Coordinates of C-alpha atoms and ligand atoms in Angstrom, one line a residue:
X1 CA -93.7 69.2 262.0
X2 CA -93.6 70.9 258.4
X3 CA -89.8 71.6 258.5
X4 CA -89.4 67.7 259.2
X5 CA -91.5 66.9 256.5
X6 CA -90.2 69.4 254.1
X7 CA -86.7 68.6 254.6
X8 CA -84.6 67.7 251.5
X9 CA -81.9 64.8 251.4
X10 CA -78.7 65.8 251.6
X11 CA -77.0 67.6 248.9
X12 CA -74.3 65.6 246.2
X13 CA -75.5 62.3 248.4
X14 CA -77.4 60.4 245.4
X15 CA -80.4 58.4 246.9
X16 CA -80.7 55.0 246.2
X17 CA -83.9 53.8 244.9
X18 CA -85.4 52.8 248.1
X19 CA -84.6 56.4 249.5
X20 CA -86.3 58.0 246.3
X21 CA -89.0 55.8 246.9
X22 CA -89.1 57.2 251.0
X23 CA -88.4 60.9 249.5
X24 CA -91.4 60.9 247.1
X25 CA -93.4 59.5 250.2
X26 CA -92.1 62.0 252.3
X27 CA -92.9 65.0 250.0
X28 CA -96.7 63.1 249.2
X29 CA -96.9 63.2 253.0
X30 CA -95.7 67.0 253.2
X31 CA -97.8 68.4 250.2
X32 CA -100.8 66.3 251.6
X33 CA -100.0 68.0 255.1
X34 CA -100.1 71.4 253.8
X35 CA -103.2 71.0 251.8
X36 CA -105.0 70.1 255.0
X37 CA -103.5 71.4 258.2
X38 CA -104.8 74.8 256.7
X39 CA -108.0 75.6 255.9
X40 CA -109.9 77.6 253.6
X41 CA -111.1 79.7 256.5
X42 CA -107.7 79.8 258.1
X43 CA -106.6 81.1 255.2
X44 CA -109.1 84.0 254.6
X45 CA -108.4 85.2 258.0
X46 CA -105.2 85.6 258.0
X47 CA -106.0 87.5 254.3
X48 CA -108.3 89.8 256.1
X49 CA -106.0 91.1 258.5
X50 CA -103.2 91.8 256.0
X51 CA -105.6 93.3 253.6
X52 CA -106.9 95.4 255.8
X53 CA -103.8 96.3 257.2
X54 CA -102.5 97.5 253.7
X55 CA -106.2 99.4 252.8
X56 CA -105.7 101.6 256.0
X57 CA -102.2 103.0 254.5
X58 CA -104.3 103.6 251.0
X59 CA -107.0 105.4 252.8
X60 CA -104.7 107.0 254.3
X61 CA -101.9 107.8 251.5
X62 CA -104.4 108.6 248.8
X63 CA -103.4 111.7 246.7
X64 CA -100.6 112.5 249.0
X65 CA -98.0 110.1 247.6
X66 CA -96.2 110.8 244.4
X67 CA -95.1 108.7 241.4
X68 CA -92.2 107.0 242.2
X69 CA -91.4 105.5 238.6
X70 CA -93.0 104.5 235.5
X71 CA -92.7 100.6 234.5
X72 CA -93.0 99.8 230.9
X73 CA -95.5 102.5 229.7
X74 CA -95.6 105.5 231.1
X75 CA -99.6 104.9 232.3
X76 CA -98.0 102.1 234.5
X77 CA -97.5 103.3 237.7
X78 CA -95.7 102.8 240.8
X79 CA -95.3 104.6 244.1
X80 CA -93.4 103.6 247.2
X81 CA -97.1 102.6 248.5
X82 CA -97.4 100.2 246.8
X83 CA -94.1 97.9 247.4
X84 CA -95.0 99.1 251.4
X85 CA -98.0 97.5 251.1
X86 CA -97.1 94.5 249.7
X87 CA -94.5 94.1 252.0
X88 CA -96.8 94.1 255.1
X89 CA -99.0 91.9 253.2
X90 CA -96.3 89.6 252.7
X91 CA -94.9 89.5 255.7
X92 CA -98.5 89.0 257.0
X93 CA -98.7 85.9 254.9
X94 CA -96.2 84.4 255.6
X95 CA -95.7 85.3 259.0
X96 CA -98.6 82.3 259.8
X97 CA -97.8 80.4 256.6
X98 CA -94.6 80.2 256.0
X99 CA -94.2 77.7 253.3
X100 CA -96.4 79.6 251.0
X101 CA -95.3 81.0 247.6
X102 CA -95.7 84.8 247.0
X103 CA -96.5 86.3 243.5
X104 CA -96.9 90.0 244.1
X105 CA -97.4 92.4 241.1
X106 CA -94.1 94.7 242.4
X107 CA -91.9 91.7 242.8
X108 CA -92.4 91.2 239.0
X109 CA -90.5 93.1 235.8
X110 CA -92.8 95.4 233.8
X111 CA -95.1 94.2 230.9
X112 CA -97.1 91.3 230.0
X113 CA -94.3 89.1 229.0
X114 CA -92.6 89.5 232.3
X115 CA -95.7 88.9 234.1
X116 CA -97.2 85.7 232.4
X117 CA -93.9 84.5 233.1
X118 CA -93.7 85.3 236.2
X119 CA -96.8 83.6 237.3
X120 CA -95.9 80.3 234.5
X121 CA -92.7 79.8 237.6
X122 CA -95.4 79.6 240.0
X123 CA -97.8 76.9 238.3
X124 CA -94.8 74.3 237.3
X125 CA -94.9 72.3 239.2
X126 CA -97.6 72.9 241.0
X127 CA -97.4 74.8 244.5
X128 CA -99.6 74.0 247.5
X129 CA -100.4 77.2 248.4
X130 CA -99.7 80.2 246.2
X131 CA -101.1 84.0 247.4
X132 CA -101.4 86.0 244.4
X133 CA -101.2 89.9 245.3
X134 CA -101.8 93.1 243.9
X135 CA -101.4 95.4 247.0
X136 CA -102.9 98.2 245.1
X137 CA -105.1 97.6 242.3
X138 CA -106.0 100.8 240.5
X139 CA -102.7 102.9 241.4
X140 CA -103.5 105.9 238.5
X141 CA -106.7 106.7 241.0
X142 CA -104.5 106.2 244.0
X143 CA -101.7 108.8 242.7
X144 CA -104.6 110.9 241.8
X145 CA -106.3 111.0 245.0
X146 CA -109.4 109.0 243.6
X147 CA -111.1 106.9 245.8
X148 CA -111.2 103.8 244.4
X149 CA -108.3 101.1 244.7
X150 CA -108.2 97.9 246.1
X151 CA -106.0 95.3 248.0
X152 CA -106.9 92.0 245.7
X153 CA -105.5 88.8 247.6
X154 CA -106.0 85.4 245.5
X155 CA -105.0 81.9 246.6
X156 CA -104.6 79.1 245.0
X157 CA -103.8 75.6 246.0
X158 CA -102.4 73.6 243.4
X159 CA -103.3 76.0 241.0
X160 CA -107.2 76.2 242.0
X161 CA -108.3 78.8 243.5
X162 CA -109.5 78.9 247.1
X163 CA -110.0 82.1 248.3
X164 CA -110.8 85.5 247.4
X165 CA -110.2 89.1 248.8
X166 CA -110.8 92.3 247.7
X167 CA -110.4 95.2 250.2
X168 CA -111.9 98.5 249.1
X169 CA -110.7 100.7 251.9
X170 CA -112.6 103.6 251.1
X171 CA -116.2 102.8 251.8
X172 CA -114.6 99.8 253.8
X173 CA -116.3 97.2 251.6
X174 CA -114.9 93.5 252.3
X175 CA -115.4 91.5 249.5
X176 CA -114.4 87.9 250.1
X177 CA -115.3 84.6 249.1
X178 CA -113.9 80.7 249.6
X179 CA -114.0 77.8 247.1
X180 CA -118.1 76.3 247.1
X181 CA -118.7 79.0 249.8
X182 CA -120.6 81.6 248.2
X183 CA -119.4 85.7 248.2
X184 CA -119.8 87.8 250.6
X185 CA -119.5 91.9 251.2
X186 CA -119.1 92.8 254.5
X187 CA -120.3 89.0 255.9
X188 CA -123.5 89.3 254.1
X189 CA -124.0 86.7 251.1
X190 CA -123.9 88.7 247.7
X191 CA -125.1 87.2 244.2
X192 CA -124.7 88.9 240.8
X193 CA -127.2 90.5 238.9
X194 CA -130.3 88.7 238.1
X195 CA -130.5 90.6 234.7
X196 CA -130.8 88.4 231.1
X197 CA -131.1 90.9 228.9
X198 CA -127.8 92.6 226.8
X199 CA -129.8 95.7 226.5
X200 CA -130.3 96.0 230.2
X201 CA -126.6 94.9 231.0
X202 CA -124.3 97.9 232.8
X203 CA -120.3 97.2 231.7
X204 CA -117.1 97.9 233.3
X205 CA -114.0 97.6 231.4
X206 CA -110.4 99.2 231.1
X207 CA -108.3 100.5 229.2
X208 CA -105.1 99.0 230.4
X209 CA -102.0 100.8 230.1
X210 CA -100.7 100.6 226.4
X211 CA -101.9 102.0 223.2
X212 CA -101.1 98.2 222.6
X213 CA -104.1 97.3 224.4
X214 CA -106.3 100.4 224.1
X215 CA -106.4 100.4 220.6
X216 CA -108.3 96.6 221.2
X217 CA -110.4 97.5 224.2
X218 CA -111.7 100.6 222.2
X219 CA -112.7 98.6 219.3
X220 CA -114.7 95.9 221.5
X221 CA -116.6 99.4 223.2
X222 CA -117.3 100.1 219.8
X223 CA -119.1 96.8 219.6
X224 CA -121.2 96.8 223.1
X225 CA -121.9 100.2 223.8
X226 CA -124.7 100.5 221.4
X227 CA -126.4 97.2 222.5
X228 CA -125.5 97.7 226.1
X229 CA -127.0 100.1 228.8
X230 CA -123.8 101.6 229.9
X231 CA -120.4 101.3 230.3
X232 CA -117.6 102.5 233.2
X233 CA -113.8 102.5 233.7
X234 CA -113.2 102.3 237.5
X235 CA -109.8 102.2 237.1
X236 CA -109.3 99.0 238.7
X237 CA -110.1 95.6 237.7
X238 CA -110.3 94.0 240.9
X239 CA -113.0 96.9 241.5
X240 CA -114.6 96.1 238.6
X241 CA -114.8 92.3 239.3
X242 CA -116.0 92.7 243.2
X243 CA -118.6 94.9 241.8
X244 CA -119.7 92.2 239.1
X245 CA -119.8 89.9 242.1
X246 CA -122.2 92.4 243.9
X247 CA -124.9 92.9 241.3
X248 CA -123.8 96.7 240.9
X249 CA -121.8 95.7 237.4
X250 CA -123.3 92.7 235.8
X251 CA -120.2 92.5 232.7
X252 CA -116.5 93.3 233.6
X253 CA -114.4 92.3 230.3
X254 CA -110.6 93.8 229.4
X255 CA -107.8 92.1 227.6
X256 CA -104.2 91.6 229.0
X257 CA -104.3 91.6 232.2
X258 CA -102.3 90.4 234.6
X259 CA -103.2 87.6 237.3
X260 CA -103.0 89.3 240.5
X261 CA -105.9 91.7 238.9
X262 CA -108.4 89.7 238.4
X263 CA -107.6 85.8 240.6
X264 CA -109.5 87.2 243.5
X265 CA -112.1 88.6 241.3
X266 CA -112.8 85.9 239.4
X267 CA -113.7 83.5 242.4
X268 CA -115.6 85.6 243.9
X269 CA -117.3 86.5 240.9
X270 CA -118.0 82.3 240.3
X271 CA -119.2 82.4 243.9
X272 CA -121.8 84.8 243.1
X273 CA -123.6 82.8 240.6
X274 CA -121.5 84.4 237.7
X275 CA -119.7 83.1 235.0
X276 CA -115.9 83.9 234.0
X277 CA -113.9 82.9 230.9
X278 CA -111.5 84.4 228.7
X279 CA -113.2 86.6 225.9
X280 CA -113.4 83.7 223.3
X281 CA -115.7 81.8 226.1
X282 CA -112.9 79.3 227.2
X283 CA -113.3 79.0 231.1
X284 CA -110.9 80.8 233.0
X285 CA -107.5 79.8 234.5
X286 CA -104.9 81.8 236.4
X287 CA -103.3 81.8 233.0
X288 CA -106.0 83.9 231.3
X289 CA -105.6 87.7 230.6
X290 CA -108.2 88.4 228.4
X291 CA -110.7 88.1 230.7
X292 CA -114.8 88.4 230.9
X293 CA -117.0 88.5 233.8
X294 CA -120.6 88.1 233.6
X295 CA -123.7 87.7 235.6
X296 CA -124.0 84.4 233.6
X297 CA -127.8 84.7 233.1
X298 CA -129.2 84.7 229.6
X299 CA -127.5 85.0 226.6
X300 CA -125.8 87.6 228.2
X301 CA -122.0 86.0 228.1
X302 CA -122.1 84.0 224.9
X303 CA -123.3 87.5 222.8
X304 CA -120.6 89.2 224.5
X305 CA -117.8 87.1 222.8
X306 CA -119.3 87.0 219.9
X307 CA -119.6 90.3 219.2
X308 CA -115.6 90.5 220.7
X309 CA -114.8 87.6 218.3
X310 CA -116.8 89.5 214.9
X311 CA -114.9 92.6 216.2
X312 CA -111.8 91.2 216.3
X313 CA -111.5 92.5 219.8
X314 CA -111.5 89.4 221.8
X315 CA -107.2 89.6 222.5
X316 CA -104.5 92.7 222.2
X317 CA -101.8 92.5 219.4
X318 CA -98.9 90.6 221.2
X319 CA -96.6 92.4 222.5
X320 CA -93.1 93.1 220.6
X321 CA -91.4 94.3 223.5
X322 CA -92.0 94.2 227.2
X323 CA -95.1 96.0 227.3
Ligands
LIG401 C1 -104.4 98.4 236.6 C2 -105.9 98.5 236.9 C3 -106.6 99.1 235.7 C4 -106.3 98.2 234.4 C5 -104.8 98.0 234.2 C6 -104.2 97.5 235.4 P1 -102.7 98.6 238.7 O1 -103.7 97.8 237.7 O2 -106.4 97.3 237.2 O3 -108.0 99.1 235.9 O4 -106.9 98.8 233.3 O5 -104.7 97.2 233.1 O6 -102.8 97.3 235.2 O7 -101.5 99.0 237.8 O8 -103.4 99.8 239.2 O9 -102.3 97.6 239.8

């Protein structure tokens, strides 16, 4: 039924205006179809299984797999992990919906340039359903044999998110979450931190993986850390963001990232009750890479970017070259 509806006219045969009209229909009727014959929860299933899939080779690889190559800094890493991973998670994907578009992190050139244009392909026009991947978020912990990376799966239809995954295979915490469904960990409903106080607040950031970047993140520590309780570096921002979700962070903020870090994060971080913008307080998109995460509550947030914003840490220097 979906190749049918899908099918294109045939090539160097110019369609009359009648047939344009038929062929707009047509692809109305198709994009409608694929918006609806799968659901939300359809979806996350089938995000489960391939997430999980891909978390038992990190459990399993941790520490025991080398560095295959550095991309455009030598703290960005890849191993042969993480393109096997991806691959069974796109295979996954695509195996039930095969229409889908794919954005995963090691199908994309290194730096941020390469990968805010990557993900601009994906948004113009619009795609019906669009799984945003990062098959191992927090690789430096990974090649280091520390246990804390995650699988991060986001989808978006029509550039909205719809669902959210984040597979920490380690303790074998589920994170998931689905448009005006709530967050959950492990099927149980999760909410973030019922804190409203800066002072009380615990903060995760990172430091990304350029000087470009570091230099900026260390100045907006510089800011919080002496109004806030505490801060930690997980090494993953998918982490970081499940755990904002969960109550156990209640800030995440870091500039430049990259959108199959923190899509998954995000919604399930809205789905807990929190808040998510970009670090001048504009609401976030899949285009935002500044991003911060709060619990929402309080005054919490909007001191946040305005301490960022009088630091002048609220965005990175933009990058000259590809990183
Ligand atoms: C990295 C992690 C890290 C963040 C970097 C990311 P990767 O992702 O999320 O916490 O600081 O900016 O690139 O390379 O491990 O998938």
């Amino acid at each position: 039924m979906e190749t049918d509806a899908l099918s294109k006219p045939p090539i160097n045969v110019p369609p009359t205006g009648a047939e344009t009209e038929s062929i707009h229909k047509r692809h109305a009727r198709a994009s409608h179809s694929l918006q609806t014959i799968y659901s939300d929860s359809e979806i996350l299933d089938v995000c489960i299984i391939a997430a999980r899939e891909a978390g038992q080779i990190i459990r399993d690889t941790c520490g025991k797999i080398a560095v295959e190559k550095t991309k455009a800094t030598v703290q960005d890493l890849v191993t042969v992990a993480d393109k096997n991973c991806q691959d069974l998670i796109e295979a996954r994907l695509k195996e039930r919906f095969p229409f889908a578009d794919f954005l995963g992190e090691e199908n994309v050139a290194p730096g941020a340039i390469a990968s805010a244009s990557a993900l601009q392909s994906f948004l113009t026009p619009p795609r019906d359903l669009l799984f945003i991947v990062d098959p191992i978020d927090g690789t430096t912990n990974f090649v280091s044999g520390i246990p804390f990376s995650v699988v991060s799966i986001g989808v978006a239809r029509r550039n909205e998110l719809c669902v959210g995954v984040i597979y920490e295979p380690y303790r074998d915490e589920l994170f998931t979450s689905m448009k005006g469904q709530g967050a959950f960990l492990n099927g149980e409903k999760m909410s973030v931190s019922p804190e409203r106080l800066l002072i009380n607040t615990v903060l995760g950031f990172g430091l990304g993986s350029s000087s470009r970047v570091a230099t900026t993140m260390i100045k907006g520590l510089s800011a919080l850390e002496p109004v806030t309780r505490g801060q930690r570096a997980l090494g993953s921002a998918a982490l970081h963001l499940a755990y904002v979700a969960a109550g156990r962070l209640t800030v995440f903020y870091e500039c430049d990232l990259s959108s199959w870090d923190i899509s998954a994060g995000s919604l399930l971080v809205k789905e807990a009750g929190g808040r998510v913008t970009d670090t001048r307080g504009v609401p976030y998109t899949l285009e935002t890479r500044d991003i911060l995460a709060s619990n929402g509550k309080g005054d919490i947030h909007t001191q946040i970017v305005d301490l960022l914003v009088q630091a002048g840490a609220d965005a990175a220097p933009i990058p000259l070259s590809l990183n």
